[in-house]
JSON list of C-alpha atoms in Angstrom, two decimals:
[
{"chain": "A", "resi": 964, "resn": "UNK", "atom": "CA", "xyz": [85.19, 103.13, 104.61]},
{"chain": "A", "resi": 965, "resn": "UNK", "atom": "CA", "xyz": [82.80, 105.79, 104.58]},
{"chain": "A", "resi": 966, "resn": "UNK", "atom": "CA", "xyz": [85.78, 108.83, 105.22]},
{"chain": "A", "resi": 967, "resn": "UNK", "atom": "CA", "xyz": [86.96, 107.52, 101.40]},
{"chain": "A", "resi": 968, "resn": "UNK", "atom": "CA", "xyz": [83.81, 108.53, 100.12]},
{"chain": "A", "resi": 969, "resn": "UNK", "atom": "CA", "xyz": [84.13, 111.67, 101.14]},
{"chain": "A", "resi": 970, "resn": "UNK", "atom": "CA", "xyz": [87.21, 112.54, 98.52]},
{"chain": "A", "resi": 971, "resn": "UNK", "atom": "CA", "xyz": [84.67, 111.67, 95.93]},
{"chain": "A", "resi": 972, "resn": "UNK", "atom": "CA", "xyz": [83.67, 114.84, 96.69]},
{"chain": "A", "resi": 973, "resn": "UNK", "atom": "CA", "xyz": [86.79, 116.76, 96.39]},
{"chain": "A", "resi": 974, "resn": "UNK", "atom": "CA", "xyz": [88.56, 114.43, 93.81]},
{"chain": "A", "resi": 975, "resn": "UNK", "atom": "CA", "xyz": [88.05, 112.95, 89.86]},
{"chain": "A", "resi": 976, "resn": "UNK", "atom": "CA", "xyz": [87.50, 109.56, 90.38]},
{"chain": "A", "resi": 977, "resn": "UNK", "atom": "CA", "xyz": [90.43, 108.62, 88.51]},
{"chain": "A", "resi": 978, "resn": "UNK", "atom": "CA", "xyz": [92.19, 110.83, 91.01]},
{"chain": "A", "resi": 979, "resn": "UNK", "atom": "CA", "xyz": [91.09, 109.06, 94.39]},
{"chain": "A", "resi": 980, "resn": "UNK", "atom": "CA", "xyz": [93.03, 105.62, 94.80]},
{"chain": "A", "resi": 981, "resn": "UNK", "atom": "CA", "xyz": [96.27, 108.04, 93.54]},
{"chain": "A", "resi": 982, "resn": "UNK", "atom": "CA", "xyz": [95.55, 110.58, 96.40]},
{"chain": "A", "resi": 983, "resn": "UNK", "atom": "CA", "xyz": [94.40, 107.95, 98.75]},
{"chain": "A", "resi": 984, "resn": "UNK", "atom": "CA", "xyz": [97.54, 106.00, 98.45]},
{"chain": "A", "resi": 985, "resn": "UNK", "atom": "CA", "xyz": [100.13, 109.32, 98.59]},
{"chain": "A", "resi": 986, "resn": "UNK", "atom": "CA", "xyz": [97.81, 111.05, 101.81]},
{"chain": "A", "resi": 987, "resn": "UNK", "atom": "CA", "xyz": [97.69, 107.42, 103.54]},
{"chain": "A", "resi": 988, "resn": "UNK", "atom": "CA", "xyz": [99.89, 105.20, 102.16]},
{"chain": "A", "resi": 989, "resn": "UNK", "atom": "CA", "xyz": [99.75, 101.60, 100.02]},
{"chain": "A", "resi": 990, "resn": "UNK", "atom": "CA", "xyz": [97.91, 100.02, 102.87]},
{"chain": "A", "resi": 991, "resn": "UNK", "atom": "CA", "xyz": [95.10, 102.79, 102.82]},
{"chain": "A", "resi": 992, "resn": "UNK", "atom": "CA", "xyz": [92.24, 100.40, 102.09]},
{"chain": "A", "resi": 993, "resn": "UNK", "atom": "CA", "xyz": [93.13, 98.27, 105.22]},
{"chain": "A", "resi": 994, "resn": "UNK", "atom": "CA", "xyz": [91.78, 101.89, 106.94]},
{"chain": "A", "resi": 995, "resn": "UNK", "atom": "CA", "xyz": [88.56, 101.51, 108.93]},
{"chain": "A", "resi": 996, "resn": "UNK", "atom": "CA", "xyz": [87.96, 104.86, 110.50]},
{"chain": "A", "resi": 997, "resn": "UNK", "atom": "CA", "xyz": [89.19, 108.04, 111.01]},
{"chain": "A", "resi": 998, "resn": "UNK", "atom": "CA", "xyz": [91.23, 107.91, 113.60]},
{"chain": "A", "resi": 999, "resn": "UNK", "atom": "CA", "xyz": [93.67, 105.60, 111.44]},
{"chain": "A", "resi": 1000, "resn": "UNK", "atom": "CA", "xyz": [93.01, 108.25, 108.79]},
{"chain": "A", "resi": 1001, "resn": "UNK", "atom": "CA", "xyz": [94.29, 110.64, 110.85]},
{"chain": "A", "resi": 1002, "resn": "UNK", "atom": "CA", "xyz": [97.14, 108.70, 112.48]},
{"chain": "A", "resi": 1003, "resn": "UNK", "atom": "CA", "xyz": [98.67, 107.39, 108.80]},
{"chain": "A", "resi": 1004, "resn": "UNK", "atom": "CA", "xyz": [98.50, 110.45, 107.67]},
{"chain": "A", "resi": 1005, "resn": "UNK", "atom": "CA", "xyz": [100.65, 112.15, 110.04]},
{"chain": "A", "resi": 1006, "resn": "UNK", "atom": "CA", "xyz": [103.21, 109.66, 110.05]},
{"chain": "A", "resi": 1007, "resn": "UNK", "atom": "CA", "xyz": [103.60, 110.09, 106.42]},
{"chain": "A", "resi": 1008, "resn": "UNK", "atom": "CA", "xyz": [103.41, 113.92, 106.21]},
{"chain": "A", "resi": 1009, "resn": "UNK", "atom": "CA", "xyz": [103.76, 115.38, 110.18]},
{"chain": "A", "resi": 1010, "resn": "UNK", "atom": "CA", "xyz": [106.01, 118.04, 108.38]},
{"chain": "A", "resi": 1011, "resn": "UNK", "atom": "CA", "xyz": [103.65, 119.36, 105.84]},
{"chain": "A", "resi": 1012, "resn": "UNK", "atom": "CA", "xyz": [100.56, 119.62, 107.16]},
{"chain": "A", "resi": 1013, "resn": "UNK", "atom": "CA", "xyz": [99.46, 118.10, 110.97]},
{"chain": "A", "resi": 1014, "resn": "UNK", "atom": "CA", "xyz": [95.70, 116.36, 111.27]},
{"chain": "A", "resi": 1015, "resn": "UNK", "atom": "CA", "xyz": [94.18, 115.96, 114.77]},
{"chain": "A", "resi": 1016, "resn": "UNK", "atom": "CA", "xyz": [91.51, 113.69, 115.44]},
{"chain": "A", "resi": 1017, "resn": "UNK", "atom": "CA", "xyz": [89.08, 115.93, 117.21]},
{"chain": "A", "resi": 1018, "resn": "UNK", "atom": "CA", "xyz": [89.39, 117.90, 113.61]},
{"chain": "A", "resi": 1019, "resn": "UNK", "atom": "CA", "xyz": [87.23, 117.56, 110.42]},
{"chain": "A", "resi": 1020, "resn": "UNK", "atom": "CA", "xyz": [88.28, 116.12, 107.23]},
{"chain": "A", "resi": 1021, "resn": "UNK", "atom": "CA", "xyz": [85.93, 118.03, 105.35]},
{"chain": "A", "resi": 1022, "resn": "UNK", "atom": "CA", "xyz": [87.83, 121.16, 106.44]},
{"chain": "A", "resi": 1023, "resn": "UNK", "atom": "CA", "xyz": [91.13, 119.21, 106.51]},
{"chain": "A", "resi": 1024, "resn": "UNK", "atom": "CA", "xyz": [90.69, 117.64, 102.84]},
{"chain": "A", "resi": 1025, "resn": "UNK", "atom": "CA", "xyz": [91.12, 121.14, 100.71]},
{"chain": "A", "resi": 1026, "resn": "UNK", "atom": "CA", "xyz": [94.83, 121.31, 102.27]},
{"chain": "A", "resi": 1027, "resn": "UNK", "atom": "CA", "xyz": [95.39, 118.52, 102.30]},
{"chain": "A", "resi": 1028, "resn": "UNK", "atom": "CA", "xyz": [94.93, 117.78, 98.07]},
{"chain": "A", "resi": 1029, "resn": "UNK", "atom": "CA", "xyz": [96.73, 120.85, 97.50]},
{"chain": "A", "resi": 1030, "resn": "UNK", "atom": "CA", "xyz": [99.65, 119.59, 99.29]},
{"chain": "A", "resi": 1031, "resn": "UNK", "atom": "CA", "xyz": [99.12, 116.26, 96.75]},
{"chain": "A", "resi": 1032, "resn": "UNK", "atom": "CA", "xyz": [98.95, 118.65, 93.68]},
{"chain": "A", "resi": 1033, "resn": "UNK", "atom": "CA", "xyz": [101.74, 120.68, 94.92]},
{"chain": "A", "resi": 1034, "resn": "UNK", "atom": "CA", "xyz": [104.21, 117.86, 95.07]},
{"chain": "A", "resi": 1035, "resn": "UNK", "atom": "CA", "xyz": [102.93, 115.09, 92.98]},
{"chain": "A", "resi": 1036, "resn": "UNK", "atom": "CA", "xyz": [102.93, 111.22, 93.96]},
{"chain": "A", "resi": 1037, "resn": "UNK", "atom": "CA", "xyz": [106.50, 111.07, 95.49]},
{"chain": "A", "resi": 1038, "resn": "UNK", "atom": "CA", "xyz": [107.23, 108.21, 97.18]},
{"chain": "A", "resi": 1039, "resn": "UNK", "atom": "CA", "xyz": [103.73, 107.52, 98.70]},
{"chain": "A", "resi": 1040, "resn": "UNK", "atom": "CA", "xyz": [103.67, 110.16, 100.61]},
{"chain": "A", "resi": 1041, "resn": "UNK", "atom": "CA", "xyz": [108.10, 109.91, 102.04]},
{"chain": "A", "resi": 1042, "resn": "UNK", "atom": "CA", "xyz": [109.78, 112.79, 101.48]},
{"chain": "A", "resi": 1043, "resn": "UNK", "atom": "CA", "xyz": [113.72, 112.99, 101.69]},
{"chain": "A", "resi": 1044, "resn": "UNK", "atom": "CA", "xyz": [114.00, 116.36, 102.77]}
]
């Protein structure tokens, strides 16, 4: 998916699957645009940090790795809290 591309951009490569997986989930590569993006996101982290689907994951993205650096690969993305 195109969207995945995009945290080339913001990410090592090494760093992308491990990001991808916490931000979306194991299933992320079964994603095929952004509104799934946007949806599996929100289920997995609704309490951190909200996406909407009119936004932009270009503006979105920054946040939303900080949030992944900030509290590592926990879970894939479920939080106890």
């Amino acid at each position: 998916m195109d969207a995945f591309r995009l945290l080339e951009n913001y990410l090592a490569p090494e760093e992308v699957i491990s990001f991808a997986c916490w931000a979306f989930g194991p299933d992320f590569a079964e994603i095929e645009n952004g509104a799934q993006m946007v949806t599996a996101w929100n289920i997995l982290h609704w309490n951190l940090y909200q996406l909407f689907i009119s936004g932009s994951m270009s503006e979105d993205l920054p946040a939303m790795i900080e949030l992944w650096r900030e509290r590592g690969d926990d879970s894939f993305g479920v939080f106890e809290e």
